[in-house]
Tab-separated table of C-alpha atoms in Angstrom:
chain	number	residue	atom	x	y	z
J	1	UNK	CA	71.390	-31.731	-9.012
J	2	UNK	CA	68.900	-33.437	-10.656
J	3	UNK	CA	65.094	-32.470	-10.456
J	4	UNK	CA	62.098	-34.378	-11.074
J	5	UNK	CA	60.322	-35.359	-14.214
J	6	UNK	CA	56.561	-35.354	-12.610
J	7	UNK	CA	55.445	-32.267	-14.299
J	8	UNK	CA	54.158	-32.517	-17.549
J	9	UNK	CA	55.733	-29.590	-19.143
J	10	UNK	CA	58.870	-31.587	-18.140
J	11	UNK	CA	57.345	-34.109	-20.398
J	12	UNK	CA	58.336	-32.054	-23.969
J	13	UNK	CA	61.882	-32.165	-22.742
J	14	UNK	CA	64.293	-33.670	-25.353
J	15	UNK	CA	64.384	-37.584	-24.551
J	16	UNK	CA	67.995	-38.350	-23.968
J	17	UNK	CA	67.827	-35.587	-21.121
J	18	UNK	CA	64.565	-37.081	-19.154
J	19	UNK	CA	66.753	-40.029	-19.236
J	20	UNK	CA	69.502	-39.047	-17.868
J	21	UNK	CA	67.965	-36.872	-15.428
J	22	UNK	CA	65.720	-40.328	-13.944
J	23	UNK	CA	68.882	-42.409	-14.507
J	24	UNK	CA	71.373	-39.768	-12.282
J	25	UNK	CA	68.235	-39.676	-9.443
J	26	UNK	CA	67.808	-43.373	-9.082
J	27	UNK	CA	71.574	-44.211	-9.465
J	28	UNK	CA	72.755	-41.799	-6.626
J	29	UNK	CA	69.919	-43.148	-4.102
J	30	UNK	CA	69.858	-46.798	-4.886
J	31	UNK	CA	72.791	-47.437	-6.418
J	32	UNK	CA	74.222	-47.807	-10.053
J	33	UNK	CA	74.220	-51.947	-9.782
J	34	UNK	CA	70.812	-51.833	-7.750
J	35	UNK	CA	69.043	-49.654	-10.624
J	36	UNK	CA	67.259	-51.819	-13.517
J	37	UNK	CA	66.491	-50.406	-17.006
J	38	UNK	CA	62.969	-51.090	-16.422
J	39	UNK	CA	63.021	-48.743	-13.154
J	40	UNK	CA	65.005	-45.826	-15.176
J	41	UNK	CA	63.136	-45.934	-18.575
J	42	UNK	CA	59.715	-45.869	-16.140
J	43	UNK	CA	60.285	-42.729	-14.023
J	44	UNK	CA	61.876	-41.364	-17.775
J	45	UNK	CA	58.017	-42.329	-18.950
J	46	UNK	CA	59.141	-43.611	-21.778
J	47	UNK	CA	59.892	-47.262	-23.488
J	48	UNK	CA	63.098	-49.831	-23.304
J	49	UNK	CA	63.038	-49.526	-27.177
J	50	UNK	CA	63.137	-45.523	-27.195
J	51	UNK	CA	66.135	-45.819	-24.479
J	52	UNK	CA	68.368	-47.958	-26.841
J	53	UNK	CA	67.664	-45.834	-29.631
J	54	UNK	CA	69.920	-43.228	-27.695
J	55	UNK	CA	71.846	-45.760	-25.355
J	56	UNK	CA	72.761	-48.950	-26.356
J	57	UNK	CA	73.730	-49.898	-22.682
J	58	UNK	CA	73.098	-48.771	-18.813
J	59	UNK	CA	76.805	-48.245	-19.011
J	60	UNK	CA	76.113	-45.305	-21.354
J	61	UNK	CA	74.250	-43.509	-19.060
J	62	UNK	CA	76.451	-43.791	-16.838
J	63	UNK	CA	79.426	-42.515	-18.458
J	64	UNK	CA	77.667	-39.631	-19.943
J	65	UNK	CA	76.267	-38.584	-16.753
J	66	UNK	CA	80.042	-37.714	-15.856
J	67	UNK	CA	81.307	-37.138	-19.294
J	68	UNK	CA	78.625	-33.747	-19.051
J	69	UNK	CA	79.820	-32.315	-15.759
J	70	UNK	CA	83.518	-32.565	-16.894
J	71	UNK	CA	82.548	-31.107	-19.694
J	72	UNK	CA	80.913	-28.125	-18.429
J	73	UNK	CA	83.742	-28.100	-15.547
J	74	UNK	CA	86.376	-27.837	-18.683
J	75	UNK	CA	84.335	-25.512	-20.380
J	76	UNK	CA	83.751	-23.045	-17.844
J	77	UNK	CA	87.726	-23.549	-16.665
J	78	UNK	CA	89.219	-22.850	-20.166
J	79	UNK	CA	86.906	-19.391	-19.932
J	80	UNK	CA	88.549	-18.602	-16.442
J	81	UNK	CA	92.290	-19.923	-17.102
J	82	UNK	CA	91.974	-17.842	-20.236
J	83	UNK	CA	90.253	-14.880	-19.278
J	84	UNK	CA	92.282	-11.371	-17.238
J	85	UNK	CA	93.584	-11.125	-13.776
J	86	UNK	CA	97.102	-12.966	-12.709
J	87	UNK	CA	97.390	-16.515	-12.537
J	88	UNK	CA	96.595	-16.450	-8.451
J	89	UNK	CA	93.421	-14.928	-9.385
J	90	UNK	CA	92.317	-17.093	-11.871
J	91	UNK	CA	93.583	-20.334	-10.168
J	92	UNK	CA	91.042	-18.776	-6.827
J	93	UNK	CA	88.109	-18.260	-9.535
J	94	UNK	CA	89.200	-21.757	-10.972
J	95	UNK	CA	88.635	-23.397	-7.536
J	96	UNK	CA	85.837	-21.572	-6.400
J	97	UNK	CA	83.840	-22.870	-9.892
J	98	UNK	CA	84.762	-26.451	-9.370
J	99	UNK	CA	83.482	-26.502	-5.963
J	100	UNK	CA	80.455	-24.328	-6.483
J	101	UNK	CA	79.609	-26.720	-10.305
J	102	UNK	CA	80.009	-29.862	-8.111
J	103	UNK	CA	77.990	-28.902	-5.519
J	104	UNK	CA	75.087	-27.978	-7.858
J	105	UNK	CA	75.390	-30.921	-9.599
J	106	UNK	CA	75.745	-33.590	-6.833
J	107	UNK	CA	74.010	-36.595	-7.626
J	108	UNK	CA	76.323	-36.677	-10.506
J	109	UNK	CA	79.543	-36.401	-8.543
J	110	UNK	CA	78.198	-38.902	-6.210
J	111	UNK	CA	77.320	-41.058	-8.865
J	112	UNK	CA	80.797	-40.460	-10.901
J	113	UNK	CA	82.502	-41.643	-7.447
J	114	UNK	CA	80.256	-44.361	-6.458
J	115	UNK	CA	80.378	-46.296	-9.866
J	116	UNK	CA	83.522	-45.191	-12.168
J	117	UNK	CA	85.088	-48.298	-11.643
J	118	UNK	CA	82.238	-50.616	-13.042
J	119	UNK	CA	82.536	-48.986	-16.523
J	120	UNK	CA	84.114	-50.758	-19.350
J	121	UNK	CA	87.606	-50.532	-19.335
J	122	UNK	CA	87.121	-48.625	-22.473
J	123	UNK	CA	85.097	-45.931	-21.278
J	124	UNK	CA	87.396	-45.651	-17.927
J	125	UNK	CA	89.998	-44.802	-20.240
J	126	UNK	CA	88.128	-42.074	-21.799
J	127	UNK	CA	87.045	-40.709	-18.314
J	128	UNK	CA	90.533	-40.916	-17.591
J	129	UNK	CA	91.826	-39.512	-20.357
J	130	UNK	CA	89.008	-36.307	-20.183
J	131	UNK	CA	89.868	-35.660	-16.349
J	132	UNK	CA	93.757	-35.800	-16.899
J	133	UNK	CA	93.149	-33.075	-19.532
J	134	UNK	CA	90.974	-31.237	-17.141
J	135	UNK	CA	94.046	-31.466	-14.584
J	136	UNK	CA	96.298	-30.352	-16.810
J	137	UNK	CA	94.788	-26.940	-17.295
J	138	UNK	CA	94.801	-26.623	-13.746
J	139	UNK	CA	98.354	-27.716	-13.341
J	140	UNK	CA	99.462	-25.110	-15.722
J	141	UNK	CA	97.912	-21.950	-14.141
J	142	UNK	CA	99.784	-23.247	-10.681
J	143	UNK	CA	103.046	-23.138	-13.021
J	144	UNK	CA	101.934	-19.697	-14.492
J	145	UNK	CA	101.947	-18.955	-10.701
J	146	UNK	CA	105.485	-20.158	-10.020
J	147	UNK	CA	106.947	-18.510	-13.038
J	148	UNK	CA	105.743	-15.170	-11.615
J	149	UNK	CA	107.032	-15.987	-7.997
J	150	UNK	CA	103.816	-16.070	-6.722
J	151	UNK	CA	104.037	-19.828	-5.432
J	152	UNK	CA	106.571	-21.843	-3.984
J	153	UNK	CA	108.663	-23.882	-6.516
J	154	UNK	CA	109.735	-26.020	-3.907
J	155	UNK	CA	106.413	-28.066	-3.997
J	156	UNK	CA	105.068	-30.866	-7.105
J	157	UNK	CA	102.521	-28.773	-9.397
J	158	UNK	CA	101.030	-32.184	-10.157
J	159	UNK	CA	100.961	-33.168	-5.977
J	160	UNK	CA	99.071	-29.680	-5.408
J	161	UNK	CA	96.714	-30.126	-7.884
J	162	UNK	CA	95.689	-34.078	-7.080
J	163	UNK	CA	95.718	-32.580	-3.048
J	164	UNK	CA	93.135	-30.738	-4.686
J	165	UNK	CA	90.784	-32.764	-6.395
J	166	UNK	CA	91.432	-35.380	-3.418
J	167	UNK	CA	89.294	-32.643	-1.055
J	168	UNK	CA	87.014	-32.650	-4.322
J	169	UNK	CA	86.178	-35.412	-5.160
J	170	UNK	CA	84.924	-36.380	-1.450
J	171	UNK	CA	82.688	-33.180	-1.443
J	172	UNK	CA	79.713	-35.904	-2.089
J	173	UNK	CA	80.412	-37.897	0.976
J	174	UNK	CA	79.577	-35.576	3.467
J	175	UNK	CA	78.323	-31.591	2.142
J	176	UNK	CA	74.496	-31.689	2.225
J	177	UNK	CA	72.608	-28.487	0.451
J	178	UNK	CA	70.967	-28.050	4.340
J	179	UNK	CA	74.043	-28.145	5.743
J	180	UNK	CA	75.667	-24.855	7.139
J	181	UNK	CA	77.832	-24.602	4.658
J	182	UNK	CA	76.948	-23.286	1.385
J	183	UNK	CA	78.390	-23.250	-2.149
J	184	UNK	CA	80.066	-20.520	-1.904
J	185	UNK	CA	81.231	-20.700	2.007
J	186	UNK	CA	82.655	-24.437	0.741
J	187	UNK	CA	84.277	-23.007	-1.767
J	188	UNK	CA	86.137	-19.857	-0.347
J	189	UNK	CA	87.532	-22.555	2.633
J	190	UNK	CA	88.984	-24.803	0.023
J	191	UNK	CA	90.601	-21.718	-1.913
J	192	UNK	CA	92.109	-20.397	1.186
J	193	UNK	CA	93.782	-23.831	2.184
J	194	UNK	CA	94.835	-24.430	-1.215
J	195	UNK	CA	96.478	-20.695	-1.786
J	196	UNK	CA	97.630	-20.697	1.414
J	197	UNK	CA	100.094	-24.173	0.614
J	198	UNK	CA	100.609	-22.805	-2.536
J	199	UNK	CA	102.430	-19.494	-1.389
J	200	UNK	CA	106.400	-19.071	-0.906
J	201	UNK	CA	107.568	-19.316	2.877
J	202	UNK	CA	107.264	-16.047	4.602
J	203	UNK	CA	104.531	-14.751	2.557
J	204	UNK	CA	101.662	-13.675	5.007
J	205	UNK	CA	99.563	-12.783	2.026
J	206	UNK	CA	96.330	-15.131	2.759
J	207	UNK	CA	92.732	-15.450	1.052
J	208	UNK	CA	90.652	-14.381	2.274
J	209	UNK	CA	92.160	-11.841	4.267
J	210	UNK	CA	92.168	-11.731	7.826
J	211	UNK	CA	89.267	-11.224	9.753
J	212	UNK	CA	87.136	-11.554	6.383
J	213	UNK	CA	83.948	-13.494	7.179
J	214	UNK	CA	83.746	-17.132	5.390
Protein backbone atom coordinates (compact mmCIF):
# COMPACT_ATOMS: atom_id res chain seq x y z
CA UNK A 1 0.00 0.00 0.00
CA UNK A 2 1.20 3.18 -0.51
CA UNK A 3 3.04 5.29 2.25
CA UNK A 4 3.56 8.84 2.61
CA UNK A 5 6.00 11.21 1.06
CA UNK A 6 6.25 13.74 4.25
CA UNK A 7 9.64 12.72 5.28
CA UNK A 8 12.38 14.25 3.74
CA UNK A 9 14.60 11.35 3.22
CA UNK A 10 11.56 10.26 1.13
CA UNK A 11 12.39 13.36 -0.74
CA UNK A 12 15.80 11.73 -2.66
CA UNK A 13 13.49 9.05 -3.91
CA UNK A 14 13.66 8.64 -7.74
CA UNK A 15 10.85 11.08 -9.18
CA UNK A 16 8.62 8.88 -11.22
CA UNK A 17 8.13 6.78 -7.89
CA UNK A 18 7.08 9.90 -5.46
CA UNK A 19 4.66 10.29 -8.20
CA UNK A 20 3.16 7.44 -8.38
CA UNK A 21 3.16 6.79 -4.82
CA UNK A 22 0.98 10.55 -4.26
CA UNK A 23 -0.96 9.70 -7.45
CA UNK A 24 -2.07 5.82 -6.09
CA UNK A 25 -2.93 7.68 -2.39
CA UNK A 26 -5.10 10.42 -3.72
CA UNK A 27 -6.71 8.28 -6.52
CA UNK A 28 -7.90 5.43 -4.13
CA UNK A 29 -9.44 8.07 -1.51
CA UNK A 30 -10.88 10.66 -3.78
CA UNK A 31 -11.22 9.14 -6.77
CA UNK A 32 -9.29 8.82 -10.17
CA UNK A 33 -11.80 11.56 -12.02
CA UNK A 34 -11.94 13.71 -8.69
CA UNK A 35 -7.93 13.92 -8.52
CA UNK A 36 -6.33 17.06 -10.48
CA UNK A 37 -2.68 17.13 -11.66
CA UNK A 38 -2.16 20.09 -9.61
CA UNK A 39 -3.28 18.05 -6.33
CA UNK A 40 -0.91 14.91 -7.37
CA UNK A 41 2.25 16.80 -8.61
CA UNK A 42 1.78 18.94 -5.02
CA UNK A 43 1.76 16.14 -2.41
CA UNK A 44 4.69 14.56 -5.13
CA UNK A 45 6.48 18.18 -4.19
CA UNK A 46 7.42 18.59 -7.32
CA UNK A 47 6.36 20.71 -10.67
CA UNK A 48 3.57 20.05 -13.63
CA UNK A 49 6.62 20.40 -16.01
CA UNK A 50 8.84 17.65 -14.11
CA UNK A 51 5.53 15.30 -14.16
CA UNK A 52 5.23 15.41 -18.04
CA UNK A 53 8.75 14.87 -18.45
CA UNK A 54 7.92 11.22 -17.17
CA UNK A 55 4.05 11.20 -17.95
CA UNK A 56 2.66 12.80 -20.70
CA UNK A 57 -0.95 12.24 -19.28
CA UNK A 58 -2.93 11.44 -15.81
CA UNK A 59 -3.90 8.40 -17.78
CA UNK A 60 -0.26 7.25 -17.50
CA UNK A 61 -0.25 7.11 -14.05
CA UNK A 62 -2.88 5.40 -13.96
CA UNK A 63 -2.10 2.58 -16.10
CA UNK A 64 1.28 2.13 -14.67
CA UNK A 65 0.04 2.04 -11.25
CA UNK A 66 -1.57 -1.43 -12.37
CA UNK A 67 0.81 -2.28 -15.08
CA UNK A 68 3.54 -2.62 -11.74
CA UNK A 69 1.46 -4.89 -9.53
CA UNK A 70 0.76 -7.28 -12.51
CA UNK A 71 4.01 -7.17 -13.10
CA UNK A 72 5.36 -8.14 -9.87
CA UNK A 73 2.17 -10.61 -9.55
CA UNK A 74 3.64 -12.30 -12.99
CA UNK A 75 6.96 -12.14 -11.82
CA UNK A 76 6.69 -13.69 -8.60
CA UNK A 77 4.03 -16.42 -10.32
CA UNK A 78 6.44 -17.52 -13.14
CA UNK A 79 9.08 -18.17 -9.98
CA UNK A 80 6.32 -20.36 -8.22
CA UNK A 81 4.65 -22.13 -11.42
CA UNK A 82 8.25 -22.87 -12.30
CA UNK A 83 9.85 -23.72 -9.24
CA UNK A 84 9.53 -27.82 -7.32
CA UNK A 85 6.62 -29.40 -5.65
CA UNK A 86 3.48 -30.88 -7.84
CA UNK A 87 1.26 -28.73 -9.63
CA UNK A 88 -1.42 -28.73 -6.44
CA UNK A 89 1.32 -27.31 -4.51
CA UNK A 90 2.36 -24.73 -6.59
CA UNK A 91 -1.18 -23.71 -7.77
CA UNK A 92 -1.81 -23.33 -3.35
CA UNK A 93 1.58 -21.17 -3.23
CA UNK A 94 0.28 -19.44 -6.51
CA UNK A 95 -2.96 -18.38 -4.72
CA UNK A 96 -1.72 -17.71 -1.49
CA UNK A 97 0.89 -14.92 -3.30
CA UNK A 98 -1.85 -13.27 -5.23
CA UNK A 99 -3.91 -12.74 -2.28
CA UNK A 100 -1.16 -11.92 0.16
CA UNK A 101 0.64 -9.19 -3.06
CA UNK A 102 -2.88 -7.67 -3.38
CA UNK A 103 -3.50 -7.18 -0.05
CA UNK A 104 -0.15 -5.37 0.51
CA UNK A 105 -0.63 -3.39 -2.26
CA UNK A 106 -4.30 -2.23 -1.94
CA UNK A 107 -4.73 1.16 -2.95
CA UNK A 108 -3.53 -0.10 -6.21
CA UNK A 109 -6.04 -2.90 -6.60
CA UNK A 110 -8.65 -0.55 -5.52
CA UNK A 111 -7.56 1.88 -7.84
CA UNK A 112 -7.04 -0.79 -10.86
CA UNK A 113 -10.90 -1.70 -10.12
CA UNK A 114 -12.30 1.63 -9.53
CA UNK A 115 -10.91 3.28 -12.80
CA UNK A 116 -9.78 0.55 -15.57
CA UNK A 117 -12.50 1.41 -17.63
CA UNK A 118 -11.68 5.23 -18.07
CA UNK A 119 -8.32 4.38 -19.75
CA UNK A 120 -7.82 4.78 -23.38
CA UNK A 121 -9.03 2.08 -25.24
CA UNK A 122 -5.46 1.57 -26.11
CA UNK A 123 -4.07 1.09 -22.85
CA UNK A 124 -7.26 -1.22 -21.80
CA UNK A 125 -6.06 -3.39 -24.39
CA UNK A 126 -2.68 -3.64 -23.03
CA UNK A 127 -4.08 -4.22 -19.44
CA UNK A 128 -6.05 -6.73 -21.04
CA UNK A 129 -3.71 -8.25 -22.91
CA UNK A 130 -0.98 -8.36 -19.63
CA UNK A 131 -3.78 -9.92 -17.26
CA UNK A 132 -4.92 -12.60 -19.90
CA UNK A 133 -1.23 -13.63 -19.96
CA UNK A 134 -1.14 -13.59 -16.25
CA UNK A 135 -4.32 -16.02 -16.41
CA UNK A 136 -2.91 -18.12 -18.61
CA UNK A 137 -0.07 -19.23 -16.41
CA UNK A 138 -2.52 -19.92 -13.91
CA UNK A 139 -4.77 -21.84 -16.19
CA UNK A 140 -1.98 -24.08 -17.12
CA UNK A 141 -0.79 -25.27 -13.65
CA UNK A 142 -4.78 -26.23 -13.05
CA UNK A 143 -4.23 -28.38 -16.40
CA UNK A 144 -0.80 -29.67 -15.06
CA UNK A 145 -3.18 -30.68 -12.19
CA UNK A 146 -5.70 -32.55 -14.34
CA UNK A 147 -3.10 -34.32 -16.36
CA UNK A 148 -1.83 -35.87 -13.09
CA UNK A 149 -5.45 -36.74 -11.83
CA UNK A 150 -5.22 -34.50 -9.20
CA UNK A 151 -8.35 -32.31 -10.31
CA UNK A 152 -11.51 -33.01 -11.78
CA UNK A 153 -11.57 -32.84 -15.64
CA UNK A 154 -15.09 -32.54 -15.57
CA UNK A 155 -14.91 -28.73 -14.75
CA UNK A 156 -13.67 -25.46 -17.42
CA UNK A 157 -9.85 -24.70 -16.46
CA UNK A 158 -10.63 -21.23 -17.79
CA UNK A 159 -14.24 -21.06 -15.47
CA UNK A 160 -11.99 -22.09 -12.31
CA UNK A 161 -9.52 -19.74 -12.83
CA UNK A 162 -11.94 -16.46 -13.65
CA UNK A 163 -14.09 -18.01 -10.27
CA UNK A 164 -10.87 -17.14 -8.98
CA UNK A 165 -9.85 -13.84 -9.77
CA UNK A 166 -13.75 -12.95 -9.45
CA UNK A 167 -13.16 -13.53 -5.34
CA UNK A 168 -9.89 -11.43 -6.21
CA UNK A 169 -10.50 -8.86 -7.64
CA UNK A 170 -13.30 -7.78 -4.95
CA UNK A 171 -10.67 -8.29 -2.11
CA UNK A 172 -10.59 -4.20 -2.18
CA UNK A 173 -14.23 -3.78 -1.53
CA UNK A 174 -14.46 -5.05 1.73
CA UNK A 175 -10.78 -6.63 3.52
CA UNK A 176 -9.44 -3.78 5.70
CA UNK A 177 -5.63 -4.31 7.16
CA UNK A 178 -7.64 -3.91 10.88
CA UNK A 179 -9.89 -6.28 10.02
CA UNK A 180 -9.70 -9.85 11.63
CA UNK A 181 -8.54 -11.28 8.89
CA UNK A 182 -5.06 -11.08 7.87
CA UNK A 183 -2.98 -11.70 4.73
CA UNK A 184 -2.27 -14.78 5.28
CA UNK A 185 -5.69 -16.03 7.12
CA UNK A 186 -7.39 -14.40 3.64
CA UNK A 187 -5.35 -16.22 1.76
CA UNK A 188 -5.34 -19.87 3.19
CA UNK A 189 -9.58 -19.48 3.05
CA UNK A 190 -9.46 -18.69 -0.60
CA UNK A 191 -6.92 -21.68 -1.29
CA UNK A 192 -9.04 -24.08 0.55
CA UNK A 193 -12.33 -23.13 -1.42
CA UNK A 194 -10.55 -23.06 -4.56
CA UNK A 195 -8.66 -26.68 -4.04
CA UNK A 196 -11.46 -27.94 -2.58
CA UNK A 197 -13.75 -27.32 -6.21
CA UNK A 198 -10.85 -28.19 -7.91
CA UNK A 199 -10.54 -31.89 -6.56
CA UNK A 200 -12.16 -35.14 -8.29
CA UNK A 201 -15.53 -36.33 -6.57
CA UNK A 202 -14.87 -38.52 -3.65
CA UNK A 203 -11.60 -37.12 -2.82
CA UNK A 204 -11.72 -36.07 0.96
CA UNK A 205 -8.23 -34.74 0.61
CA UNK A 206 -8.85 -30.90 1.78
CA UNK A 207 -6.41 -27.83 2.53
CA UNK A 208 -5.93 -27.18 5.05
CA UNK A 209 -6.55 -30.24 6.76
CA UNK A 210 -9.12 -30.79 9.16
CA UNK A 211 -9.16 -29.26 12.33
CA UNK A 212 -6.05 -27.04 11.15
CA UNK A 213 -6.51 -23.52 12.53
CA UNK A 214 -7.15 -20.70 9.68
Amino acid sequence: MAQGTAEVPGRARPLPERLLEAATRLFAGNGYENTSVQEIVAAAGVTKGAMYHYFAAKDDLLYEIYHRLLALQTERLERIAGGPGTPEERLRDAVLDVIETSCAHLDELTVFFRSMHLLPEDKRRAVRAERRRYHERFRALVEEGRRDGTFRTDASADLAVNFLFGAVHQISTWWHPDGALGPRDVGRHYVALFLDGLRRAGDTGVWPPSGAAL
